[in-house]
Amino acid sequence: MSKLVDSFGRQINYVRLAVTDRCNLRCQYCMPAHGIDIVPRKELLTFKEMYRLIRVLTELGVNKIRLTGGEPFVRKDFVGFLEMLSFNDLLEDINITTNGALISNHIDDLEKLKKVKNINLSIDSLQADKFNEITRRDVFDEVFKTMNALEKSSLNLKLNIVVQSGINTNEITDFVELTKDKNIAVRFIEEMPFNGKGQREMQENWTLKKILEEIKTKFDVTEIQSEKSSTSRNYSIKNHLGTVGIIPAFTRTICNDCNRIRITSTGNFKNCLFDDGVFNLRDFIRNGASNDDLKELFLSLIKEKPENGFIAEANRTKGSVSESMSTIGG
């Protein structure tokens, strides 16, 4: 059976699938206060179409999926879709990125789905007032409750913190402190320019180097040998149960080992976060494509995957980056 291998010999086994472009929060680094222009529901991939795409991809060697949004739990019957995916015998890991505001009542259901392994919880401040200012919604108490419930569950919990200059950089060591007694992964993400139209300009960008220097002002840090395709540089802290990771999403020093593709909620196939989206899978399916047609298409599209994100951005046809991460899939 043919596998998804790009022009640089990288085997692709990981897909990030956005199940919706809708979100119940309005995070400052993601979208304008008034939100984004959401697409009509009929233009979204159906769960049946998503399942079919994932089934074909797993037959080509993909064994790991991350489900994102927007906020995936905004979409009706998302848990039912997770149950559907769990019947795919070729899929090994189902992982979810969420803002945590809507999932507290679903944790027991998620634990029953053995292929659901990791929950990435976005939480950019441990201070209620600041958190609510960043998200433009009064949801801190619910998200904090969810964080504690997930930490006590059988699921692996990762906290995602977008590091924003002048906003939450003074909390970096506070987040690291959480790993002392909690077996969780705290992951700092370099801020990216996917802010949506009308967003504030990015201030000074806190890179991996600067974030790490800040952590070292208080903690004894040792780098952990990570998988070659890891999106983060990972570290242990002396006498801490948990770990710390830094995702160089802006400086893109992890690109050369990329094993990932993306599918947006409207079916746009993306070889790279920074490309335009090279093909619309939704239209291809709805025009009668067979599963064999899809396999041939994927094998062809993967050959267009760039070596790194800088090349992908340089080749964009729409000029500078202006999309929201909610549109692309966080």
Short mmCIF file of C-alpha atoms in Angstrom, two decimals:
data_model
loop_
_atom_site.label_atom_id
_atom_site.label_comp_id
_atom_site.label_asym_id
_atom_site.label_seq_id
_atom_site.Cartn_x
_atom_site.Cartn_y
_atom_site.Cartn_z
CA MET A 1 0.00 0.00 0.00
CA SER A 2 1.35 3.45 -0.93
CA LYS A 3 2.16 5.79 1.93
CA LEU A 4 2.03 9.57 2.11
CA VAL A 5 5.65 10.56 1.59
CA ASP A 6 6.57 14.08 0.48
CA SER A 7 9.34 15.19 -1.89
CA PHE A 8 11.79 15.41 1.03
CA GLY A 9 11.25 11.82 2.17
CA ARG A 10 9.09 12.75 5.17
CA GLN A 11 6.30 10.26 5.91
CA ILE A 12 3.09 12.04 6.80
CA ASN A 13 1.18 10.30 9.57
CA TYR A 14 -0.57 13.17 11.37
CA VAL A 15 -3.55 15.28 10.28
CA ARG A 16 -5.04 18.31 12.00
CA LEU A 17 -8.74 18.55 11.20
CA ALA A 18 -10.84 21.60 12.05
CA VAL A 19 -14.44 20.56 12.65
CA THR A 20 -15.79 24.12 12.72
CA ASP A 21 -14.72 27.72 12.22
CA ARG A 22 -17.01 28.87 15.04
CA CYS A 23 -15.79 29.72 18.52
CA ASN A 24 -17.49 30.84 21.72
CA LEU A 25 -14.51 33.04 22.69
CA ARG A 26 -12.94 36.06 20.99
CA CYS A 27 -9.28 35.80 21.93
CA GLN A 28 -7.34 38.93 21.02
CA TYR A 29 -4.57 37.09 19.17
CA CYS A 30 -7.05 35.03 17.15
CA MET A 31 -9.87 37.25 15.95
CA PRO A 32 -11.43 40.72 16.17
CA ALA A 33 -13.84 41.53 19.01
CA HIS A 34 -16.81 41.28 16.62
CA GLY A 35 -15.67 37.84 15.48
CA ILE A 36 -15.06 36.64 11.94
CA ASP A 37 -17.33 36.05 8.97
CA ILE A 38 -18.37 32.46 9.61
CA VAL A 39 -19.28 30.34 6.63
CA PRO A 40 -22.79 28.93 6.07
CA ARG A 41 -23.20 25.47 7.60
CA LYS A 42 -23.75 23.86 4.21
CA GLU A 43 -20.20 24.87 3.29
CA LEU A 44 -18.72 22.99 6.24
CA LEU A 45 -17.62 19.41 5.81
CA THR A 46 -20.21 17.04 7.27
CA PHE A 47 -19.08 14.56 9.90
CA LYS A 48 -19.69 11.79 7.36
CA GLU A 49 -17.38 13.55 4.87
CA MET A 50 -14.76 14.07 7.57
CA TYR A 51 -14.90 10.41 8.56
CA ARG A 52 -14.44 9.37 4.94
CA LEU A 53 -11.42 11.64 4.46
CA ILE A 54 -9.79 10.34 7.64
CA ARG A 55 -10.49 6.72 6.65
CA VAL A 56 -8.76 7.24 3.30
CA LEU A 57 -5.83 9.02 4.96
CA THR A 58 -5.38 6.21 7.50
CA GLU A 59 -5.20 3.74 4.61
CA LEU A 60 -2.27 5.85 3.38
CA GLY A 61 -0.44 5.67 6.71
CA VAL A 62 -1.94 8.46 8.84
CA ASN A 63 -2.44 7.11 12.36
CA LYS A 64 -2.81 10.26 14.44
CA ILE A 65 -5.40 13.02 14.30
CA ARG A 66 -5.86 16.27 16.15
CA LEU A 67 -9.36 17.76 16.14
CA THR A 68 -9.54 21.53 16.42
CA GLY A 69 -11.79 24.46 15.58
CA GLY A 70 -12.68 27.22 16.20
CA GLU A 71 -13.85 25.42 19.27
CA PRO A 72 -14.73 21.81 18.39
CA PHE A 73 -17.27 21.41 21.21
CA VAL A 74 -19.33 24.25 19.71
CA ARG A 75 -20.36 21.89 16.91
CA LYS A 76 -23.43 19.82 17.70
CA ASP A 77 -22.77 16.09 18.30
CA PHE A 78 -18.99 16.47 18.29
CA VAL A 79 -18.72 13.70 20.89
CA GLY A 80 -20.74 11.48 18.56
CA PHE A 81 -18.17 12.16 15.84
CA LEU A 82 -15.40 11.13 18.24
CA GLU A 83 -17.25 7.87 18.82
CA MET A 84 -17.51 7.39 15.04
CA LEU A 85 -13.77 7.97 14.60
CA SER A 86 -12.96 5.48 17.34
CA PHE A 87 -14.26 2.67 15.09
CA ASN A 88 -11.44 3.36 12.60
CA ASP A 89 -9.12 0.46 13.38
CA LEU A 90 -6.17 2.13 11.62
CA LEU A 91 -6.34 5.26 13.78
CA GLU A 92 -4.21 5.04 16.92
CA ASP A 93 -4.43 8.48 18.57
CA ILE A 94 -7.30 10.96 18.66
CA ASN A 95 -6.29 14.26 20.25
CA ILE A 96 -8.32 17.41 20.85
CA THR A 97 -7.50 21.10 21.21
CA THR A 98 -10.15 23.04 23.15
CA ASN A 99 -10.62 26.26 25.11
CA GLY A 100 -12.25 24.24 27.90
CA ALA A 101 -15.35 26.36 28.34
CA LEU A 102 -17.79 23.70 27.13
CA ILE A 103 -16.34 20.29 27.90
CA SER A 104 -16.63 19.71 31.66
CA ASN A 105 -19.79 17.63 31.18
CA HIS A 106 -18.08 15.49 28.50
CA ILE A 107 -14.93 14.40 30.35
CA ASP A 108 -16.41 11.06 31.42
CA ASP A 109 -17.45 10.36 27.82
CA LEU A 110 -13.97 11.22 26.55
CA GLU A 111 -12.33 8.87 29.05
CA LYS A 112 -14.44 5.99 27.72
CA LEU A 113 -13.06 6.50 24.22
CA LYS A 114 -9.72 4.72 24.54
CA LYS A 115 -8.24 6.28 21.40
CA VAL A 116 -8.73 9.79 22.81
CA LYS A 117 -5.31 10.34 24.38
CA ASN A 118 -4.40 14.02 24.78
CA ILE A 119 -6.41 17.13 25.53
CA ASN A 120 -4.69 20.42 24.75
CA LEU A 121 -6.34 23.13 26.82
CA SER A 122 -5.81 26.75 25.77
CA ILE A 123 -5.40 28.95 28.84
CA ASP A 124 -3.39 32.14 28.42
CA SER A 125 -3.56 33.50 31.96
CA LEU A 126 -4.04 32.22 35.50
CA GLN A 127 -5.55 35.55 36.53
CA ALA A 128 -9.32 35.76 36.03
CA ASP A 129 -9.46 39.43 35.05
CA LYS A 130 -6.63 39.11 32.55
CA PHE A 131 -7.96 35.83 31.12
CA ASN A 132 -11.39 37.33 30.57
CA GLU A 133 -9.79 40.39 28.94
CA ILE A 134 -7.79 38.21 26.54
CA THR A 135 -10.79 36.03 25.61
CA ARG A 136 -13.32 38.88 25.77
CA ARG A 137 -15.62 36.51 27.67
CA ASP A 138 -16.26 35.89 31.38
CA VAL A 139 -15.36 32.18 31.37
CA PHE A 140 -12.25 31.85 33.52
CA ASP A 141 -13.94 29.98 36.36
CA GLU A 142 -15.34 27.34 34.00
CA VAL A 143 -12.01 26.88 32.19
CA PHE A 144 -10.08 26.65 35.47
CA LYS A 145 -12.56 24.05 36.75
CA THR A 146 -12.11 22.08 33.53
CA MET A 147 -8.32 22.24 33.86
CA ASN A 148 -8.47 20.72 37.34
CA ALA A 149 -10.96 18.04 36.26
CA LEU A 150 -8.82 17.04 33.28
CA GLU A 151 -5.71 16.89 35.45
CA LYS A 152 -7.48 14.35 37.69
CA SER A 153 -8.81 12.32 34.74
CA SER A 154 -7.11 9.49 32.83
CA LEU A 155 -6.50 11.82 29.87
CA ASN A 156 -3.11 13.42 29.24
CA LEU A 157 -3.39 17.16 29.79
CA LYS A 158 -1.34 19.77 27.97
CA LEU A 159 -1.81 23.47 28.62
CA ASN A 160 -1.30 25.77 25.63
CA ILE A 161 -0.25 29.34 26.41
CA VAL A 162 0.22 31.86 23.60
CA VAL A 163 2.97 34.17 24.84
CA GLN A 164 1.92 37.78 24.22
CA SER A 165 4.36 40.59 24.87
CA GLY A 166 3.17 43.00 27.54
CA ILE A 167 0.13 40.87 28.36
CA ASN A 168 1.06 37.54 29.96
CA THR A 169 4.85 37.30 29.85
CA ASN A 170 4.97 38.02 33.58
CA GLU A 171 3.05 34.75 34.16
CA ILE A 172 5.49 32.41 32.39
CA THR A 173 7.10 31.21 35.61
CA ASP A 174 3.67 30.94 37.29
CA PHE A 175 2.64 28.46 34.61
CA VAL A 176 5.88 26.52 35.02
CA GLU A 177 5.18 26.32 38.76
CA LEU A 178 2.03 24.30 37.96
CA THR A 179 4.23 21.39 36.84
CA LYS A 180 5.75 20.96 40.29
CA ASP A 181 2.90 18.87 41.69
CA LYS A 182 0.85 18.17 38.55
CA ASN A 183 1.82 15.59 35.94
CA ILE A 184 0.95 17.87 33.04
CA ALA A 185 2.75 19.46 30.12
CA VAL A 186 2.81 23.26 30.07
CA ARG A 187 3.53 24.49 26.55
CA PHE A 188 4.35 28.05 25.56
CA ILE A 189 3.59 29.04 21.96
CA GLU A 190 5.28 31.83 20.06
CA GLU A 191 2.57 34.24 18.92
CA MET A 192 1.72 34.02 15.23
CA PRO A 193 0.29 36.65 12.85
CA PHE A 194 -3.01 34.80 12.26
CA ASN A 195 -5.06 37.43 14.02
CA GLY A 196 -7.88 38.06 11.57
CA LYS A 197 -8.69 41.41 10.01
CA GLY A 198 -9.00 44.29 12.41
CA GLN A 199 -6.67 42.78 14.98
CA ARG A 200 -4.05 44.65 16.96
CA GLU A 201 -0.56 44.59 15.51
CA MET A 202 1.78 42.06 17.08
CA GLN A 203 4.14 43.64 19.57
CA GLU A 204 7.63 42.35 20.29
CA ASN A 205 7.60 38.63 19.58
CA TRP A 206 8.73 36.38 22.41
CA THR A 207 10.73 33.66 20.70
CA LEU A 208 11.71 30.25 22.07
CA LYS A 209 15.07 31.64 23.14
CA LYS A 210 13.54 34.49 25.12
CA ILE A 211 10.86 32.30 26.71
CA LEU A 212 13.49 29.79 27.78
CA GLU A 213 15.66 32.51 29.24
CA GLU A 214 12.70 33.72 31.31
CA ILE A 215 12.05 30.19 32.62
CA LYS A 216 15.72 29.78 33.56
CA THR A 217 15.59 32.85 35.80
CA LYS A 218 13.75 30.69 38.34
CA PHE A 219 14.08 27.02 37.40
CA ASP A 220 16.75 24.39 36.76
CA VAL A 221 15.95 23.27 33.20
CA THR A 222 17.11 20.18 31.29
CA GLU A 223 16.13 19.55 27.67
CA ILE A 224 14.35 16.25 26.98
CA GLN A 225 15.08 14.24 23.84
CA SER A 226 11.80 14.46 21.90
CA GLU A 227 10.46 12.62 18.89
CA LYS A 228 11.98 13.88 15.64
CA SER A 229 8.63 15.27 14.46
CA SER A 230 7.70 16.94 17.76
CA THR A 231 6.19 20.41 17.40
CA SER A 232 7.83 21.53 20.64
CA ARG A 233 11.20 21.64 22.35
CA ASN A 234 10.60 19.95 25.68
CA TYR A 235 12.20 20.35 29.07
CA SER A 236 12.14 18.81 32.52
CA ILE A 237 12.37 20.93 35.65
CA LYS A 238 14.31 19.65 38.64
CA ASN A 239 11.94 18.14 41.25
CA HIS A 240 8.84 18.74 39.09
CA LEU A 241 6.34 16.03 38.10
CA GLY A 242 5.32 17.68 34.85
CA THR A 243 7.21 19.03 31.86
CA VAL A 244 7.53 22.26 29.91
CA GLY A 245 7.49 22.70 26.15
CA ILE A 246 8.06 25.65 23.84
CA ILE A 247 6.51 25.66 20.37
CA PRO A 248 8.49 27.80 17.89
CA ALA A 249 5.42 28.49 15.77
CA PHE A 250 6.70 31.85 14.52
CA THR A 251 10.43 31.18 14.15
CA ARG A 252 9.61 27.75 12.67
CA THR A 253 12.77 25.90 13.68
CA ILE A 254 10.83 22.59 13.68
CA CYS A 255 9.67 22.67 10.05
CA ASN A 256 12.24 20.35 8.50
CA ASP A 257 10.90 17.32 10.38
CA CYS A 258 7.22 18.11 9.76
CA ASN A 259 4.96 15.05 9.48
CA ARG A 260 1.65 16.94 9.40
CA ILE A 261 -1.08 18.11 7.06
CA ARG A 262 -4.17 20.19 7.76
CA ILE A 263 -7.79 20.10 6.63
CA THR A 264 -9.94 23.14 7.39
CA SER A 265 -13.60 22.95 8.31
CA THR A 266 -14.56 23.87 4.74
CA GLY A 267 -12.36 21.14 3.29
CA ASN A 268 -9.26 23.10 2.26
CA PHE A 269 -6.21 20.85 2.24
CA LYS A 270 -3.11 22.57 3.61
CA ASN A 271 0.37 21.11 3.46
CA CYS A 272 1.54 23.88 5.81
CA LEU A 273 -0.02 26.31 8.25
CA PHE A 274 1.48 29.15 6.24
CA ASP A 275 0.24 28.16 2.78
CA ASP A 276 -2.97 29.25 1.08
CA GLY A 277 -4.58 25.84 1.00
CA VAL A 278 -3.82 23.94 -2.15
CA PHE A 279 -7.06 22.07 -2.85
CA ASN A 280 -10.70 21.95 -1.73
CA LEU A 281 -11.56 18.38 -0.73
CA ARG A 282 -15.20 19.18 0.02
CA ASP A 283 -15.93 20.11 -3.58
CA PHE A 284 -13.95 17.12 -4.85
CA ILE A 285 -16.06 14.73 -2.76
CA ARG A 286 -19.36 16.40 -3.61
CA ASN A 287 -18.53 16.17 -7.30
CA GLY A 288 -18.47 12.38 -7.03
CA ALA A 289 -14.85 11.45 -6.28
CA SER A 290 -14.27 7.83 -5.28
CA ASN A 291 -12.00 6.70 -2.45
CA ASP A 292 -9.40 5.68 -5.04
CA ASP A 293 -9.65 9.19 -6.52
CA LEU A 294 -9.02 10.62 -3.06
CA LYS A 295 -5.99 8.42 -2.53
CA GLU A 296 -4.47 9.46 -5.84
CA LEU A 297 -5.19 13.09 -5.00
CA PHE A 298 -3.52 12.92 -1.57
CA LEU A 299 -0.47 11.19 -3.01
CA SER A 300 -0.20 13.98 -5.57
CA LEU A 301 -0.88 16.89 -3.18
CA ILE A 302 1.71 15.74 -0.66
CA LYS A 303 4.43 16.18 -3.28
CA GLU A 304 3.70 19.92 -3.12
CA LYS A 305 4.51 20.11 0.59
CA PRO A 306 7.25 22.76 1.05
CA GLU A 307 10.43 22.12 2.96
CA ASN A 308 9.50 24.71 5.57
CA GLY A 309 6.98 27.38 6.52
CA PHE A 310 9.08 30.26 5.22
CA ILE A 311 8.92 28.83 1.71
CA ALA A 312 5.18 28.24 2.07
CA GLU A 313 4.62 31.84 3.19
CA ALA A 314 6.77 33.21 0.36
CA ASN A 315 4.68 31.25 -2.15
CA ARG A 316 1.35 32.53 -0.89
CA THR A 317 -0.81 34.09 -3.60
CA LYS A 318 -2.93 36.20 -1.28
CA GLY A 319 -0.19 38.43 0.06
CA SER A 320 0.35 38.89 3.77
CA VAL A 321 -1.19 36.63 6.37
CA SER A 322 -4.61 37.90 7.44
CA GLU A 323 -6.66 34.83 8.35
CA SER A 324 -7.82 33.94 11.80
CA MET A 325 -6.58 30.75 13.44
CA SER A 326 -10.25 29.99 13.98
CA THR A 327 -10.68 29.81 10.20
CA ILE A 328 -7.52 27.77 9.60
CA GLY A 329 -7.90 25.43 12.55
CA GLY A 330 -5.93 26.07 15.75
#
